[in-house]
Amino acid sequence: MHRLDKDSTIYNFTLVKKVRHRPLPLLLYGLLLLPAAVLWAASTSVYVLASFAGGLLLLPLLYSALAALYTRLLVPDQRSPWSYGWRFPWLGLLPEQHVPLRIVILIHHQLLWIGCAVVCCLYPWIGEAHWSALLALHIWYLLPRYWIFFMLRHVKKPGLLKINAADTSYYVQ
């Protein structure tokens, strides 16, 4: 029989809710961006496609920088490392281990409002069509994450979120 060391710590987590990242709805959600970009370009200007392309590249970088800054400055006791994730809906800087749901929601509220502020500050220089395209992309990126938070809304106990490639799981201790 294996003996535990006197300094061992045992964590018991109970899975409360698992939100699966289904490939077909995510693919359809991703493909929704193509007709939107074409309609936007047809109704305003072809150059709006440059805003869509730039937003597709720059917004995840903005989110990653803001999440890294937020975790470093405002959550210094966070022990789990964060790394860059390449899978939609969690594209950007993600925790590798369990992280409190409260922290993830706070980070995403900051991403939502700071991202809106940054895009709104660009309005005088880029014009209404480009501005609305960037704002739509900003909401498009964050909407699936907020959908996951919406799916977890009935959980009353504070717990931990684990983001995997195929699902997002919520555990309580």
mmCIF file with all atom_site columns, C-alpha atoms in Angstrom:
data_model
loop_
_atom_site.group_PDB
_atom_site.id
_atom_site.type_symbol
_atom_site.label_atom_id
_atom_site.label_alt_id
_atom_site.label_comp_id
_atom_site.label_asym_id
_atom_site.label_entity_id
_atom_site.label_seq_id
_atom_site.pdbx_PDB_ins_code
_atom_site.Cartn_x
_atom_site.Cartn_y
_atom_site.Cartn_z
_atom_site.occupancy
_atom_site.B_iso_or_equiv
_atom_site.pdbx_formal_charge
_atom_site.auth_seq_id
_atom_site.auth_comp_id
_atom_site.auth_asym_id
_atom_site.auth_atom_id
_atom_site.pdbx_PDB_model_num
ATOM 1   C CA . MET A 1 1   ? 0.000   0.000  0.000   1.00 0.00 ? 1   MET A CA 1
ATOM 2   C CA . HIS A 1 2   ? 1.280   3.434  -0.934  1.00 0.00 ? 2   HIS A CA 1
ATOM 3   C CA . ARG A 1 3   ? 1.816   5.718  2.037   1.00 0.00 ? 3   ARG A CA 1
ATOM 4   C CA . LEU A 1 4   ? 1.243   9.424  1.818   1.00 0.00 ? 4   LEU A CA 1
ATOM 5   C CA . ASP A 1 5   ? 3.852   11.842 2.998   1.00 0.00 ? 5   ASP A CA 1
ATOM 6   C CA . LYS A 1 6   ? 2.865   13.959 5.993   1.00 0.00 ? 6   LYS A CA 1
ATOM 7   C CA . ASP A 1 7   ? 3.220   17.109 3.841   1.00 0.00 ? 7   ASP A CA 1
ATOM 8   C CA . SER A 1 8   ? 0.967   15.805 1.050   1.00 0.00 ? 8   SER A CA 1
ATOM 9   C CA . THR A 1 9   ? -2.068  17.809 0.071   1.00 0.00 ? 9   THR A CA 1
ATOM 10  C CA . ILE A 1 10  ? -5.109  16.062 -1.312  1.00 0.00 ? 10  ILE A CA 1
ATOM 11  C CA . TYR A 1 11  ? -7.632  18.011 -3.320  1.00 0.00 ? 11  TYR A CA 1
ATOM 12  C CA . ASN A 1 12  ? -11.093 16.652 -3.925  1.00 0.00 ? 12  ASN A CA 1
ATOM 13  C CA . PHE A 1 13  ? -12.873 18.323 -6.786  1.00 0.00 ? 13  PHE A CA 1
ATOM 14  C CA . THR A 1 14  ? -16.396 17.536 -7.875  1.00 0.00 ? 14  THR A CA 1
ATOM 15  C CA . LEU A 1 15  ? -17.406 18.179 -11.464 1.00 0.00 ? 15  LEU A CA 1
ATOM 16  C CA . VAL A 1 16  ? -20.507 20.351 -11.425 1.00 0.00 ? 16  VAL A CA 1
ATOM 17  C CA . LYS A 1 17  ? -20.932 21.306 -15.079 1.00 0.00 ? 17  LYS A CA 1
ATOM 18  C CA . LYS A 1 18  ? -19.159 20.550 -18.329 1.00 0.00 ? 18  LYS A CA 1
ATOM 19  C CA . VAL A 1 19  ? -19.744 22.723 -21.378 1.00 0.00 ? 19  VAL A CA 1
ATOM 20  C CA . ARG A 1 20  ? -18.586 20.921 -24.494 1.00 0.00 ? 20  ARG A CA 1
ATOM 21  C CA . HIS A 1 21  ? -17.056 22.804 -27.400 1.00 0.00 ? 21  HIS A CA 1
ATOM 22  C CA . ARG A 1 22  ? -18.947 21.183 -30.223 1.00 0.00 ? 22  ARG A CA 1
ATOM 23  C CA . PRO A 1 23  ? -17.095 21.466 -33.547 1.00 0.00 ? 23  PRO A CA 1
ATOM 24  C CA . LEU A 1 24  ? -20.111 22.016 -35.831 1.00 0.00 ? 24  LEU A CA 1
ATOM 25  C CA . PRO A 1 25  ? -21.631 25.017 -33.983 1.00 0.00 ? 25  PRO A CA 1
ATOM 26  C CA . LEU A 1 26  ? -18.167 26.552 -33.604 1.00 0.00 ? 26  LEU A CA 1
ATOM 27  C CA . LEU A 1 27  ? -17.482 26.042 -37.313 1.00 0.00 ? 27  LEU A CA 1
ATOM 28  C CA . LEU A 1 28  ? -20.815 27.610 -38.241 1.00 0.00 ? 28  LEU A CA 1
ATOM 29  C CA . TYR A 1 29  ? -20.152 30.490 -35.858 1.00 0.00 ? 29  TYR A CA 1
ATOM 30  C CA . GLY A 1 30  ? -16.727 30.997 -37.440 1.00 0.00 ? 30  GLY A CA 1
ATOM 31  C CA . LEU A 1 31  ? -18.156 30.845 -40.956 1.00 0.00 ? 31  LEU A CA 1
ATOM 32  C CA . LEU A 1 32  ? -20.767 33.441 -39.971 1.00 0.00 ? 32  LEU A CA 1
ATOM 33  C CA . LEU A 1 33  ? -17.966 35.981 -40.153 1.00 0.00 ? 33  LEU A CA 1
ATOM 34  C CA . LEU A 1 34  ? -17.436 35.484 -43.925 1.00 0.00 ? 34  LEU A CA 1
ATOM 35  C CA . PRO A 1 35  ? -20.880 36.580 -45.132 1.00 0.00 ? 35  PRO A CA 1
ATOM 36  C CA . ALA A 1 36  ? -20.888 39.375 -42.569 1.00 0.00 ? 36  ALA A CA 1
ATOM 37  C CA . ALA A 1 37  ? -17.568 40.686 -43.903 1.00 0.00 ? 37  ALA A CA 1
ATOM 38  C CA . VAL A 1 38  ? -18.744 40.438 -47.518 1.00 0.00 ? 38  VAL A CA 1
ATOM 39  C CA . LEU A 1 39  ? -22.031 42.212 -46.756 1.00 0.00 ? 39  LEU A CA 1
ATOM 40  C CA . TRP A 1 40  ? -20.215 44.898 -44.805 1.00 0.00 ? 40  TRP A CA 1
ATOM 41  C CA . ALA A 1 41  ? -17.756 45.411 -47.641 1.00 0.00 ? 41  ALA A CA 1
ATOM 42  C CA . ALA A 1 42  ? -20.519 45.485 -50.253 1.00 0.00 ? 42  ALA A CA 1
ATOM 43  C CA . SER A 1 43  ? -22.595 48.003 -48.325 1.00 0.00 ? 43  SER A CA 1
ATOM 44  C CA . THR A 1 44  ? -19.777 50.357 -47.358 1.00 0.00 ? 44  THR A CA 1
ATOM 45  C CA . SER A 1 45  ? -16.352 49.851 -48.900 1.00 0.00 ? 45  SER A CA 1
ATOM 46  C CA . VAL A 1 46  ? -14.066 47.037 -49.962 1.00 0.00 ? 46  VAL A CA 1
ATOM 47  C CA . TYR A 1 47  ? -11.436 48.431 -47.615 1.00 0.00 ? 47  TYR A CA 1
ATOM 48  C CA . VAL A 1 48  ? -13.548 47.269 -44.659 1.00 0.00 ? 48  VAL A CA 1
ATOM 49  C CA . LEU A 1 49  ? -12.142 43.809 -45.377 1.00 0.00 ? 49  LEU A CA 1
ATOM 50  C CA . ALA A 1 50  ? -8.780  45.191 -44.243 1.00 0.00 ? 50  ALA A CA 1
ATOM 51  C CA . SER A 1 51  ? -10.371 46.104 -40.912 1.00 0.00 ? 51  SER A CA 1
ATOM 52  C CA . PHE A 1 52  ? -11.748 42.595 -40.575 1.00 0.00 ? 52  PHE A CA 1
ATOM 53  C CA . ALA A 1 53  ? -8.361  41.049 -41.388 1.00 0.00 ? 53  ALA A CA 1
ATOM 54  C CA . GLY A 1 54  ? -6.530  43.410 -39.052 1.00 0.00 ? 54  GLY A CA 1
ATOM 55  C CA . GLY A 1 55  ? -9.067  42.814 -36.297 1.00 0.00 ? 55  GLY A CA 1
ATOM 56  C CA . LEU A 1 56  ? -8.787  39.046 -36.679 1.00 0.00 ? 56  LEU A CA 1
ATOM 57  C CA . LEU A 1 57  ? -5.060  39.330 -36.015 1.00 0.00 ? 57  LEU A CA 1
ATOM 58  C CA . LEU A 1 58  ? -4.822  42.218 -33.572 1.00 0.00 ? 58  LEU A CA 1
ATOM 59  C CA . LEU A 1 59  ? -7.759  41.640 -31.242 1.00 0.00 ? 59  LEU A CA 1
ATOM 60  C CA . PRO A 1 60  ? -6.474  38.282 -29.874 1.00 0.00 ? 60  PRO A CA 1
ATOM 61  C CA . LEU A 1 61  ? -3.102  39.932 -29.288 1.00 0.00 ? 61  LEU A CA 1
ATOM 62  C CA . LEU A 1 62  ? -4.819  42.777 -27.429 1.00 0.00 ? 62  LEU A CA 1
ATOM 63  C CA . TYR A 1 63  ? -6.775  40.257 -25.349 1.00 0.00 ? 63  TYR A CA 1
ATOM 64  C CA . SER A 1 64  ? -3.614  38.312 -24.514 1.00 0.00 ? 64  SER A CA 1
ATOM 65  C CA . ALA A 1 65  ? -1.705  41.431 -23.502 1.00 0.00 ? 65  ALA A CA 1
ATOM 66  C CA . LEU A 1 66  ? -4.571  42.670 -21.327 1.00 0.00 ? 66  LEU A CA 1
ATOM 67  C CA . ALA A 1 67  ? -5.083  39.248 -19.698 1.00 0.00 ? 67  ALA A CA 1
ATOM 68  C CA . ALA A 1 68  ? -1.355  38.956 -18.966 1.00 0.00 ? 68  ALA A CA 1
ATOM 69  C CA . LEU A 1 69  ? -1.281  42.445 -17.496 1.00 0.00 ? 69  LEU A CA 1
ATOM 70  C CA . TYR A 1 70  ? -4.396  41.801 -15.441 1.00 0.00 ? 70  TYR A CA 1
ATOM 71  C CA . THR A 1 71  ? -3.109  38.519 -13.986 1.00 0.00 ? 71  THR A CA 1
ATOM 72  C CA . ARG A 1 72  ? 0.306   39.977 -13.248 1.00 0.00 ? 72  ARG A CA 1
ATOM 73  C CA . LEU A 1 73  ? -0.840  43.198 -11.599 1.00 0.00 ? 73  LEU A CA 1
ATOM 74  C CA . LEU A 1 74  ? -4.196  42.444 -10.040 1.00 0.00 ? 74  LEU A CA 1
ATOM 75  C CA . VAL A 1 75  ? -3.996  38.716 -9.257  1.00 0.00 ? 75  VAL A CA 1
ATOM 76  C CA . PRO A 1 76  ? -0.395  38.262 -8.054  1.00 0.00 ? 76  PRO A CA 1
ATOM 77  C CA . ASP A 1 77  ? -1.231  35.186 -5.963  1.00 0.00 ? 77  ASP A CA 1
ATOM 78  C CA . GLN A 1 78  ? -2.318  33.236 -9.050  1.00 0.00 ? 78  GLN A CA 1
ATOM 79  C CA . ARG A 1 79  ? -0.098  30.152 -9.087  1.00 0.00 ? 79  ARG A CA 1
ATOM 80  C CA . SER A 1 80  ? -1.144  28.386 -12.241 1.00 0.00 ? 80  SER A CA 1
ATOM 81  C CA . PRO A 1 81  ? 0.825   29.246 -15.372 1.00 0.00 ? 81  PRO A CA 1
ATOM 82  C CA . TRP A 1 82  ? -0.935  30.737 -18.340 1.00 0.00 ? 82  TRP A CA 1
ATOM 83  C CA . SER A 1 83  ? -0.166  29.864 -21.948 1.00 0.00 ? 83  SER A CA 1
ATOM 84  C CA . TYR A 1 84  ? -1.472  30.797 -25.364 1.00 0.00 ? 84  TYR A CA 1
ATOM 85  C CA . GLY A 1 85  ? -4.373  28.701 -26.653 1.00 0.00 ? 85  GLY A CA 1
ATOM 86  C CA . TRP A 1 86  ? -5.087  28.319 -30.353 1.00 0.00 ? 86  TRP A CA 1
ATOM 87  C CA . ARG A 1 87  ? -8.592  26.810 -30.217 1.00 0.00 ? 87  ARG A CA 1
ATOM 88  C CA . PHE A 1 88  ? -11.803 28.720 -30.616 1.00 0.00 ? 88  PHE A CA 1
ATOM 89  C CA . PRO A 1 89  ? -13.703 29.838 -28.439 1.00 0.00 ? 89  PRO A CA 1
ATOM 90  C CA . TRP A 1 90  ? -10.757 30.187 -26.051 1.00 0.00 ? 90  TRP A CA 1
ATOM 91  C CA . LEU A 1 91  ? -8.325  31.862 -28.413 1.00 0.00 ? 91  LEU A CA 1
ATOM 92  C CA . GLY A 1 92  ? -5.672  33.751 -26.491 1.00 0.00 ? 92  GLY A CA 1
ATOM 93  C CA . LEU A 1 93  ? -4.004  33.575 -23.111 1.00 0.00 ? 93  LEU A CA 1
ATOM 94  C CA . LEU A 1 94  ? -5.485  30.752 -21.011 1.00 0.00 ? 94  LEU A CA 1
ATOM 95  C CA . PRO A 1 95  ? -4.767  29.144 -17.655 1.00 0.00 ? 95  PRO A CA 1
ATOM 96  C CA . GLU A 1 96  ? -3.115  25.737 -17.938 1.00 0.00 ? 96  GLU A CA 1
ATOM 97  C CA . GLN A 1 97  ? -4.581  24.459 -14.664 1.00 0.00 ? 97  GLN A CA 1
ATOM 98  C CA . HIS A 1 98  ? -7.703  25.066 -12.617 1.00 0.00 ? 98  HIS A CA 1
ATOM 99  C CA . VAL A 1 99  ? -8.438  28.730 -12.033 1.00 0.00 ? 99  VAL A CA 1
ATOM 100 C CA . PRO A 1 100 ? -11.257 30.362 -10.059 1.00 0.00 ? 100 PRO A CA 1
ATOM 101 C CA . LEU A 1 101 ? -14.245 31.168 -12.252 1.00 0.00 ? 101 LEU A CA 1
ATOM 102 C CA . ARG A 1 102 ? -14.473 34.575 -10.599 1.00 0.00 ? 102 ARG A CA 1
ATOM 103 C CA . ILE A 1 103 ? -11.004 35.485 -11.913 1.00 0.00 ? 103 ILE A CA 1
ATOM 104 C CA . VAL A 1 104 ? -11.817 34.381 -15.475 1.00 0.00 ? 104 VAL A CA 1
ATOM 105 C CA . ILE A 1 105 ? -15.080 36.345 -15.480 1.00 0.00 ? 105 ILE A CA 1
ATOM 106 C CA . LEU A 1 106 ? -13.340 39.441 -14.096 1.00 0.00 ? 106 LEU A CA 1
ATOM 107 C CA . ILE A 1 107 ? -10.651 39.201 -16.782 1.00 0.00 ? 107 ILE A CA 1
ATOM 108 C CA . HIS A 1 108 ? -13.288 38.892 -19.493 1.00 0.00 ? 108 HIS A CA 1
ATOM 109 C CA . HIS A 1 109 ? -15.261 41.848 -18.174 1.00 0.00 ? 109 HIS A CA 1
ATOM 110 C CA . GLN A 1 110 ? -12.031 43.851 -18.357 1.00 0.00 ? 110 GLN A CA 1
ATOM 111 C CA . LEU A 1 111 ? -11.406 42.551 -21.895 1.00 0.00 ? 111 LEU A CA 1
ATOM 112 C CA . LEU A 1 112 ? -14.911 43.538 -22.932 1.00 0.00 ? 112 LEU A CA 1
ATOM 113 C CA . TRP A 1 113 ? -14.780 47.105 -21.613 1.00 0.00 ? 113 TRP A CA 1
ATOM 114 C CA . ILE A 1 114 ? -11.145 47.893 -22.393 1.00 0.00 ? 114 ILE A CA 1
ATOM 115 C CA . GLY A 1 115 ? -11.519 46.405 -25.879 1.00 0.00 ? 115 GLY A CA 1
ATOM 116 C CA . CYS A 1 116 ? -14.604 48.549 -26.463 1.00 0.00 ? 116 CYS A CA 1
ATOM 117 C CA . ALA A 1 117 ? -12.722 51.605 -25.194 1.00 0.00 ? 117 ALA A CA 1
ATOM 118 C CA . VAL A 1 118 ? -9.733  50.951 -27.460 1.00 0.00 ? 118 VAL A CA 1
ATOM 119 C CA . VAL A 1 119 ? -11.958 50.436 -30.502 1.00 0.00 ? 119 VAL A CA 1
ATOM 120 C CA . CYS A 1 120 ? -14.000 53.546 -29.643 1.00 0.00 ? 120 CYS A CA 1
ATOM 121 C CA . CYS A 1 121 ? -10.818 55.610 -29.270 1.00 0.00 ? 121 CYS A CA 1
ATOM 122 C CA . LEU A 1 122 ? -9.933  54.700 -32.864 1.00 0.00 ? 122 LEU A CA 1
ATOM 123 C CA . TYR A 1 123 ? -13.189 56.147 -34.211 1.00 0.00 ? 123 TYR A CA 1
ATOM 124 C CA . PRO A 1 124 ? -11.860 59.607 -35.199 1.00 0.00 ? 124 PRO A CA 1
ATOM 125 C CA . TRP A 1 125 ? -9.046  58.096 -37.261 1.00 0.00 ? 125 TRP A CA 1
ATOM 126 C CA . ILE A 1 126 ? -10.581 55.091 -38.968 1.00 0.00 ? 126 ILE A CA 1
ATOM 127 C CA . GLY A 1 127 ? -14.130 56.130 -39.813 1.00 0.00 ? 127 GLY A CA 1
ATOM 128 C CA . GLU A 1 128 ? -17.516 54.644 -39.070 1.00 0.00 ? 128 GLU A CA 1
ATOM 129 C CA . ALA A 1 129 ? -17.406 51.582 -41.356 1.00 0.00 ? 129 ALA A CA 1
ATOM 130 C CA . HIS A 1 130 ? -14.019 50.382 -40.091 1.00 0.00 ? 130 HIS A CA 1
ATOM 131 C CA . TRP A 1 131 ? -14.941 51.222 -36.511 1.00 0.00 ? 131 TRP A CA 1
ATOM 132 C CA . SER A 1 132 ? -18.174 49.230 -36.645 1.00 0.00 ? 132 SER A CA 1
ATOM 133 C CA . ALA A 1 133 ? -16.327 46.284 -38.230 1.00 0.00 ? 133 ALA A CA 1
ATOM 134 C CA . LEU A 1 134 ? -13.777 46.240 -35.394 1.00 0.00 ? 134 LEU A CA 1
ATOM 135 C CA . LEU A 1 135 ? -16.496 46.584 -32.772 1.00 0.00 ? 135 LEU A CA 1
ATOM 136 C CA . ALA A 1 136 ? -18.453 43.707 -34.342 1.00 0.00 ? 136 ALA A CA 1
ATOM 137 C CA . LEU A 1 137 ? -15.303 41.553 -34.373 1.00 0.00 ? 137 LEU A CA 1
ATOM 138 C CA . HIS A 1 138 ? -14.640 42.411 -30.747 1.00 0.00 ? 138 HIS A CA 1
ATOM 139 C CA . ILE A 1 139 ? -18.108 41.224 -29.771 1.00 0.00 ? 139 ILE A CA 1
ATOM 140 C CA . TRP A 1 140 ? -17.802 38.209 -32.108 1.00 0.00 ? 140 TRP A CA 1
ATOM 141 C CA . TYR A 1 141 ? -14.649 37.048 -30.318 1.00 0.00 ? 141 TYR A CA 1
ATOM 142 C CA . LEU A 1 142 ? -16.042 37.389 -26.806 1.00 0.00 ? 142 LEU A CA 1
ATOM 143 C CA . LEU A 1 143 ? -19.623 36.197 -27.353 1.00 0.00 ? 143 LEU A CA 1
ATOM 144 C CA . PRO A 1 144 ? -18.867 32.419 -27.209 1.00 0.00 ? 144 PRO A CA 1
ATOM 145 C CA . ARG A 1 145 ? -16.951 32.893 -23.954 1.00 0.00 ? 145 ARG A CA 1
ATOM 146 C CA . TYR A 1 146 ? -19.843 34.792 -22.436 1.00 0.00 ? 146 TYR A CA 1
ATOM 147 C CA . TRP A 1 147 ? -22.139 32.012 -23.652 1.00 0.00 ? 147 TRP A CA 1
ATOM 148 C CA . ILE A 1 148 ? -20.069 29.564 -21.587 1.00 0.00 ? 148 ILE A CA 1
ATOM 149 C CA . PHE A 1 149 ? -20.353 31.874 -18.561 1.00 0.00 ? 149 PHE A CA 1
ATOM 150 C CA . PHE A 1 150 ? -24.104 32.015 -19.194 1.00 0.00 ? 150 PHE A CA 1
ATOM 151 C CA . MET A 1 151 ? -24.232 28.202 -19.170 1.00 0.00 ? 151 MET A CA 1
ATOM 152 C CA . LEU A 1 152 ? -22.509 28.239 -15.770 1.00 0.00 ? 152 LEU A CA 1
ATOM 153 C CA . ARG A 1 153 ? -24.815 30.881 -14.263 1.00 0.00 ? 153 ARG A CA 1
ATOM 154 C CA . HIS A 1 154 ? -26.831 28.498 -12.071 1.00 0.00 ? 154 HIS A CA 1
ATOM 155 C CA . VAL A 1 155 ? -23.814 27.317 -10.126 1.00 0.00 ? 155 VAL A CA 1
ATOM 156 C CA . LYS A 1 156 ? -23.966 29.047 -6.765  1.00 0.00 ? 156 LYS A CA 1
ATOM 157 C CA . LYS A 1 157 ? -20.833 27.678 -5.106  1.00 0.00 ? 157 LYS A CA 1
ATOM 158 C CA . PRO A 1 158 ? -17.483 29.295 -5.843  1.00 0.00 ? 158 PRO A CA 1
ATOM 159 C CA . GLY A 1 159 ? -15.361 26.899 -7.822  1.00 0.00 ? 159 GLY A CA 1
ATOM 160 C CA . LEU A 1 160 ? -12.635 26.349 -10.345 1.00 0.00 ? 160 LEU A CA 1
ATOM 161 C CA . LEU A 1 161 ? -12.708 26.433 -14.116 1.00 0.00 ? 161 LEU A CA 1
ATOM 162 C CA . LYS A 1 162 ? -10.632 24.058 -16.228 1.00 0.00 ? 162 LYS A CA 1
ATOM 163 C CA . ILE A 1 163 ? -10.380 24.922 -19.914 1.00 0.00 ? 163 ILE A CA 1
ATOM 164 C CA . ASN A 1 164 ? -9.590  21.958 -22.148 1.00 0.00 ? 164 ASN A CA 1
ATOM 165 C CA . ALA A 1 165 ? -9.477  21.618 -25.925 1.00 0.00 ? 165 ALA A CA 1
ATOM 166 C CA . ALA A 1 166 ? -12.855 19.851 -26.119 1.00 0.00 ? 166 ALA A CA 1
ATOM 167 C CA . ASP A 1 167 ? -14.705 21.340 -23.145 1.00 0.00 ? 167 ASP A CA 1
ATOM 168 C CA . THR A 1 168 ? -14.788 23.795 -20.281 1.00 0.00 ? 168 THR A CA 1
ATOM 169 C CA . SER A 1 169 ? -15.362 22.149 -16.914 1.00 0.00 ? 169 SER A CA 1
ATOM 170 C CA . TYR A 1 170 ? -16.467 23.681 -13.629 1.00 0.00 ? 170 TYR A CA 1
ATOM 171 C CA . TYR A 1 171 ? -15.434 22.049 -10.365 1.00 0.00 ? 171 TYR A CA 1
ATOM 172 C CA . VAL A 1 172 ? -16.197 22.756 -6.721  1.00 0.00 ? 172 VAL A CA 1
ATOM 173 C CA . GLN A 1 173 ? -14.088 21.682 -3.797  1.00 0.00 ? 173 GLN A CA 1
#
